[in-house]
C-alpha cells in the first residue's frame, strides 16, 4: 500500500514518568449466527486478533502513543497499521494496564514499563493490504477462542471487561457519567508481565472527538 506506511522509531513517543504510553483496541463485529435455531442470539460476536512472527498465540493491535496525536488517534492508527481495519472507536477506554516487556521483567524498577489504554473498535472496513501485513496475520475469533489465544493475562482482562460492557446491551463508551470498572489483579504472563493493577475510568476530559483521522476512524460521542 503505497499511500500508507507504518510509523517507526520513538522520537515522538509519549511517556508518563518512566512508563511508555501505549494505545490499542479490541476490534469486533457482529455476524449472523448460522446456528440461530440452537442459540438465544441472532448475531455472533467476533473479535479480531493478530499474529506475530514465530508465535502461535495472538494479540490485539496496540502500539506507542505519540506526541502529535491524541489517544484515539493512536489506537485507530495501530488498528490500521497492524490489522488493516477501520471503524468506530469507543469514546471511553475499557481501562489501562501497566506491564513490562520481557527484557525488563526481572528488573525491580520501572524501566521498560508500558501503560496501555485499550478501546473497543466496531470494524466497518477491512483493507486488502496494510502497512504491517508482512508481520501480522489477522484472525476473526469467537470470544471463547480469543480467551484461549490471548498471549497475555492483561489482554484477557481487557477482553473480559469488553465482553461485560458489551453484554449490558448499551453502546460501548456512550455514557456521559464516569464509569468505574473493576480492578483485577493479574499474574505474570508470557513476554509481558503486569507491574500494577489495572485502573479504569470513564470519559477522559481532555480527549478530542475525532470525525476524520488519517486512519478513517470515528469516535462514538
CSV table of C-alpha atoms in Angstrom, one decimal:
chain,number,residue,atom,x,y,z
A,1,UNK,CA,0.0,0.0,0.0
A,2,UNK,CA,1.9,3.0,-1.3
A,3,UNK,CA,-0.1,5.7,0.5
A,4,UNK,CA,0.2,4.1,3.9
A,5,UNK,CA,3.3,3.5,5.9
A,6,UNK,CA,3.7,2.3,9.5
A,7,UNK,CA,5.4,4.8,11.9
A,8,UNK,CA,8.8,3.7,13.1
A,9,UNK,CA,11.1,5.0,15.9
A,10,UNK,CA,10.3,6.5,19.2
A,11,UNK,CA,11.3,10.2,18.7
A,12,UNK,CA,7.7,11.4,19.3
A,13,UNK,CA,6.8,8.7,21.9
A,14,UNK,CA,4.8,9.9,24.9
A,15,UNK,CA,5.9,8.9,28.4
A,16,UNK,CA,4.4,9.2,31.9
A,17,UNK,CA,7.3,9.2,34.2
A,18,UNK,CA,9.3,6.2,33.1
A,19,UNK,CA,6.3,4.4,31.6
A,20,UNK,CA,5.9,4.4,27.8
A,21,UNK,CA,2.3,5.2,26.9
A,22,UNK,CA,0.6,2.8,24.6
A,23,UNK,CA,-2.9,2.7,22.9
A,24,UNK,CA,-4.7,-0.2,21.3
A,25,UNK,CA,-8.1,-1.7,20.7
A,26,UNK,CA,-10.2,-4.8,20.6
A,27,UNK,CA,-11.7,-4.8,17.1
A,28,UNK,CA,-15.1,-6.5,16.9
A,29,UNK,CA,-18.0,-7.2,14.6
A,30,UNK,CA,-21.4,-9.0,14.7
A,31,UNK,CA,-22.3,-11.5,12.1
A,32,UNK,CA,-25.4,-13.6,11.6
A,33,UNK,CA,-25.5,-16.7,13.8
A,34,UNK,CA,-25.8,-19.7,11.4
A,35,UNK,CA,-26.8,-21.8,14.4
A,36,UNK,CA,-29.6,-19.4,15.4
A,37,UNK,CA,-32.0,-22.3,15.9
A,38,UNK,CA,-29.8,-23.5,18.8
A,39,UNK,CA,-28.9,-20.1,20.2
A,40,UNK,CA,-30.6,-17.3,22.0
A,41,UNK,CA,-28.8,-14.7,19.8
A,42,UNK,CA,-29.4,-13.9,16.2
A,43,UNK,CA,-25.9,-12.4,15.9
A,44,UNK,CA,-22.5,-13.8,16.8
A,45,UNK,CA,-19.9,-11.5,18.4
A,46,UNK,CA,-16.4,-11.9,16.9
A,47,UNK,CA,-13.2,-10.1,17.8
A,48,UNK,CA,-10.1,-9.6,15.7
A,49,UNK,CA,-6.6,-10.6,16.8
A,50,UNK,CA,-3.3,-10.6,15.0
A,51,UNK,CA,-0.3,-12.9,14.9
A,52,UNK,CA,3.4,-12.3,15.3
A,53,UNK,CA,6.3,-14.0,13.5
A,54,UNK,CA,7.2,-17.4,15.1
A,55,UNK,CA,4.4,-17.3,17.6
A,56,UNK,CA,1.2,-19.3,17.9
A,57,UNK,CA,-0.6,-17.1,20.4
A,58,UNK,CA,-2.2,-13.8,19.4
A,59,UNK,CA,-2.5,-10.2,20.5
A,60,UNK,CA,-4.8,-7.2,19.9
A,61,UNK,CA,-3.4,-4.3,17.9
A,62,UNK,CA,-1.6,-1.8,20.1
A,63,UNK,CA,1.4,0.5,19.9
A,64,UNK,CA,3.1,3.7,21.1
A,65,UNK,CA,1.0,6.8,21.6
A,66,UNK,CA,2.9,9.7,20.1
A,67,UNK,CA,3.1,13.4,20.8
A,68,UNK,CA,1.4,14.6,17.7
A,69,UNK,CA,-1.8,12.6,18.2
A,70,UNK,CA,-4.3,12.0,21.0
A,71,UNK,CA,-5.2,8.7,22.5
A,72,UNK,CA,-7.9,7.9,20.0
A,73,UNK,CA,-5.7,8.8,17.1
A,74,UNK,CA,-3.0,6.3,18.3
A,75,UNK,CA,-5.5,3.5,18.8
A,76,UNK,CA,-7.0,4.0,15.4
A,77,UNK,CA,-3.6,4.2,13.7
A,78,UNK,CA,-2.4,1.0,15.3
A,79,UNK,CA,-5.5,-0.8,14.2
A,80,UNK,CA,-4.9,0.3,10.7
A,81,UNK,CA,-1.1,-0.4,10.7
A,82,UNK,CA,-1.1,-3.8,12.4
A,83,UNK,CA,-4.5,-5.2,11.5
A,84,UNK,CA,-5.7,-3.3,8.4
A,85,UNK,CA,-9.1,-2.3,9.8
A,86,UNK,CA,-11.0,0.9,10.2
A,87,UNK,CA,-14.2,1.6,12.2
A,88,UNK,CA,-15.9,3.3,15.1
A,89,UNK,CA,-13.9,3.6,18.2
A,90,UNK,CA,-15.5,3.7,21.7
A,91,UNK,CA,-15.3,7.1,23.3
A,92,UNK,CA,-14.1,5.8,26.6
A,93,UNK,CA,-11.2,3.3,27.0
A,94,UNK,CA,-12.0,0.0,28.6
A,95,UNK,CA,-9.3,0.7,31.1
A,96,UNK,CA,-5.5,0.9,31.3
A,97,UNK,CA,-2.9,-1.8,32.2
A,98,UNK,CA,0.7,-1.4,33.3
A,99,UNK,CA,3.1,-4.0,32.1
A,100,UNK,CA,6.8,-4.6,31.4
A,101,UNK,CA,8.4,-6.1,28.3
A,102,UNK,CA,10.1,-9.5,28.6
A,103,UNK,CA,13.6,-8.0,28.5
A,104,UNK,CA,12.9,-6.0,31.7
A,105,UNK,CA,10.5,-8.3,33.6
A,106,UNK,CA,13.1,-9.3,36.1
A,107,UNK,CA,14.0,-5.8,36.9
A,108,UNK,CA,12.8,-4.1,40.1
A,109,UNK,CA,12.5,-0.6,38.6
A,110,UNK,CA,10.0,0.9,36.2
A,111,UNK,CA,12.5,0.9,33.2
A,112,UNK,CA,11.0,-0.7,30.2
A,113,UNK,CA,7.5,-0.4,31.5
A,114,UNK,CA,4.4,0.5,29.5
A,115,UNK,CA,1.0,1.9,30.4
A,116,UNK,CA,-1.5,0.7,27.8
A,117,UNK,CA,-5.0,2.1,27.2
A,118,UNK,CA,-7.4,-0.2,25.4
A,119,UNK,CA,-10.6,0.7,23.5
A,120,UNK,CA,-13.3,-1.2,21.6
A,121,UNK,CA,-13.4,-0.7,17.8
A,122,UNK,CA,-16.5,-1.6,15.8
A,123,UNK,CA,-15.0,-2.6,12.5
A,124,UNK,CA,-16.6,-1.1,9.4
A,125,UNK,CA,-13.9,-1.8,6.8
A,126,UNK,CA,-11.2,-4.4,6.2
A,127,UNK,CA,-8.3,-3.5,3.9
A,128,UNK,CA,-6.9,-6.0,1.4
A,129,UNK,CA,-3.4,-4.7,2.2
A,130,UNK,CA,-2.0,-2.8,5.1
A,131,UNK,CA,1.4,-1.4,6.3
A,132,UNK,CA,2.4,-4.3,8.6
A,133,UNK,CA,0.7,-7.1,6.7
A,134,UNK,CA,4.0,-9.0,6.3
A,135,UNK,CA,4.4,-9.1,10.1
A,136,UNK,CA,0.8,-9.7,11.3
A,137,UNK,CA,-1.9,-12.1,10.1
A,138,UNK,CA,-5.4,-11.2,11.3
A,139,UNK,CA,-7.8,-13.7,12.6
A,140,UNK,CA,-11.5,-13.4,13.5
A,141,UNK,CA,-12.3,-15.4,16.6
A,142,UNK,CA,-15.2,-16.1,18.9
A,143,UNK,CA,-14.9,-14.8,22.4
A,144,UNK,CA,-14.1,-18.3,23.7
A,145,UNK,CA,-11.4,-18.8,21.1
A,146,UNK,CA,-9.9,-15.3,21.8
A,147,UNK,CA,-9.5,-16.1,25.5
A,148,UNK,CA,-7.6,-19.2,24.6
A,149,UNK,CA,-5.3,-17.5,22.1
A,150,UNK,CA,-4.5,-14.3,24.2
A,151,UNK,CA,-0.8,-14.0,24.7
A,152,UNK,CA,-1.0,-12.0,27.9
A,153,UNK,CA,-3.2,-12.2,31.0
A,154,UNK,CA,-3.8,-8.4,30.9
A,155,UNK,CA,-5.3,-8.8,27.4
A,156,UNK,CA,-7.7,-11.5,28.8
A,157,UNK,CA,-8.7,-9.0,31.5
A,158,UNK,CA,-9.4,-6.3,28.8
A,159,UNK,CA,-11.4,-8.8,26.8
A,160,UNK,CA,-13.4,-9.7,29.9
A,161,UNK,CA,-14.2,-6.0,30.5
A,162,UNK,CA,-15.1,-5.6,26.8
A,163,UNK,CA,-17.5,-8.6,27.0
A,164,UNK,CA,-19.1,-7.4,30.3
A,165,UNK,CA,-19.6,-3.9,28.9
A,166,UNK,CA,-21.0,-5.3,25.6
A,167,UNK,CA,-23.3,-7.7,27.2
A,168,UNK,CA,-25.1,-4.8,29.0
A,169,UNK,CA,-26.7,-4.1,25.6
A,170,UNK,CA,-25.6,-0.4,25.7
A,171,UNK,CA,-23.3,1.2,23.2
A,172,UNK,CA,-19.7,1.0,24.5
A,173,UNK,CA,-18.4,4.4,25.6
A,174,UNK,CA,-21.7,6.3,25.0
A,175,UNK,CA,-22.4,7.0,28.7
A,176,UNK,CA,-21.5,10.5,29.8
A,177,UNK,CA,-21.1,9.9,33.5
A,178,UNK,CA,-17.9,8.5,35.0
A,179,UNK,CA,-17.7,4.7,34.7
A,180,UNK,CA,-15.8,2.8,37.4
A,181,UNK,CA,-14.8,-0.6,36.1
A,182,UNK,CA,-13.5,-3.4,38.4
A,183,UNK,CA,-9.8,-3.5,39.2
A,184,UNK,CA,-8.5,-7.0,38.8
A,185,UNK,CA,-5.1,-8.3,40.0
A,186,UNK,CA,-3.2,-10.1,37.1
A,187,UNK,CA,-0.5,-12.7,37.1
A,188,UNK,CA,2.7,-12.5,35.1
A,189,UNK,CA,2.3,-13.8,31.6
A,190,UNK,CA,4.3,-14.6,28.5
A,191,UNK,CA,6.5,-11.8,27.2
A,192,UNK,CA,4.9,-9.1,29.2
A,193,UNK,CA,4.2,-9.0,32.9
A,194,UNK,CA,2.0,-6.8,34.9
A,195,UNK,CA,3.5,-4.2,37.2
A,196,UNK,CA,0.4,-2.8,38.8
A,197,UNK,CA,-3.3,-3.5,38.9
A,198,UNK,CA,-5.4,-2.1,36.1
A,199,UNK,CA,-7.0,1.2,36.6
A,200,UNK,CA,-10.2,2.0,34.7
A,201,UNK,CA,-12.1,5.3,34.2
A,202,UNK,CA,-14.9,6.9,32.2
A,203,UNK,CA,-14.9,9.7,29.8
A,204,UNK,CA,-11.5,11.4,29.5
A,205,UNK,CA,-11.9,15.1,29.9
A,206,UNK,CA,-9.0,16.0,27.6
A,207,UNK,CA,-9.7,13.7,24.7
A,208,UNK,CA,-10.8,15.3,21.4
A,209,UNK,CA,-13.7,13.8,19.4
A,210,UNK,CA,-12.4,12.7,16.0
A,211,UNK,CA,-14.6,12.7,12.9
A,212,UNK,CA,-11.9,12.3,10.3
A,213,UNK,CA,-8.4,11.0,11.1
A,214,UNK,CA,-5.7,9.6,8.9
A,215,UNK,CA,-6.9,6.1,9.8
A,216,UNK,CA,-10.5,6.9,9.0
A,217,UNK,CA,-11.6,6.1,12.5
A,218,UNK,CA,-14.7,7.7,14.0
A,219,UNK,CA,-15.1,8.1,17.8
A,220,UNK,CA,-18.5,7.5,19.3
A,221,UNK,CA,-19.8,10.5,21.1
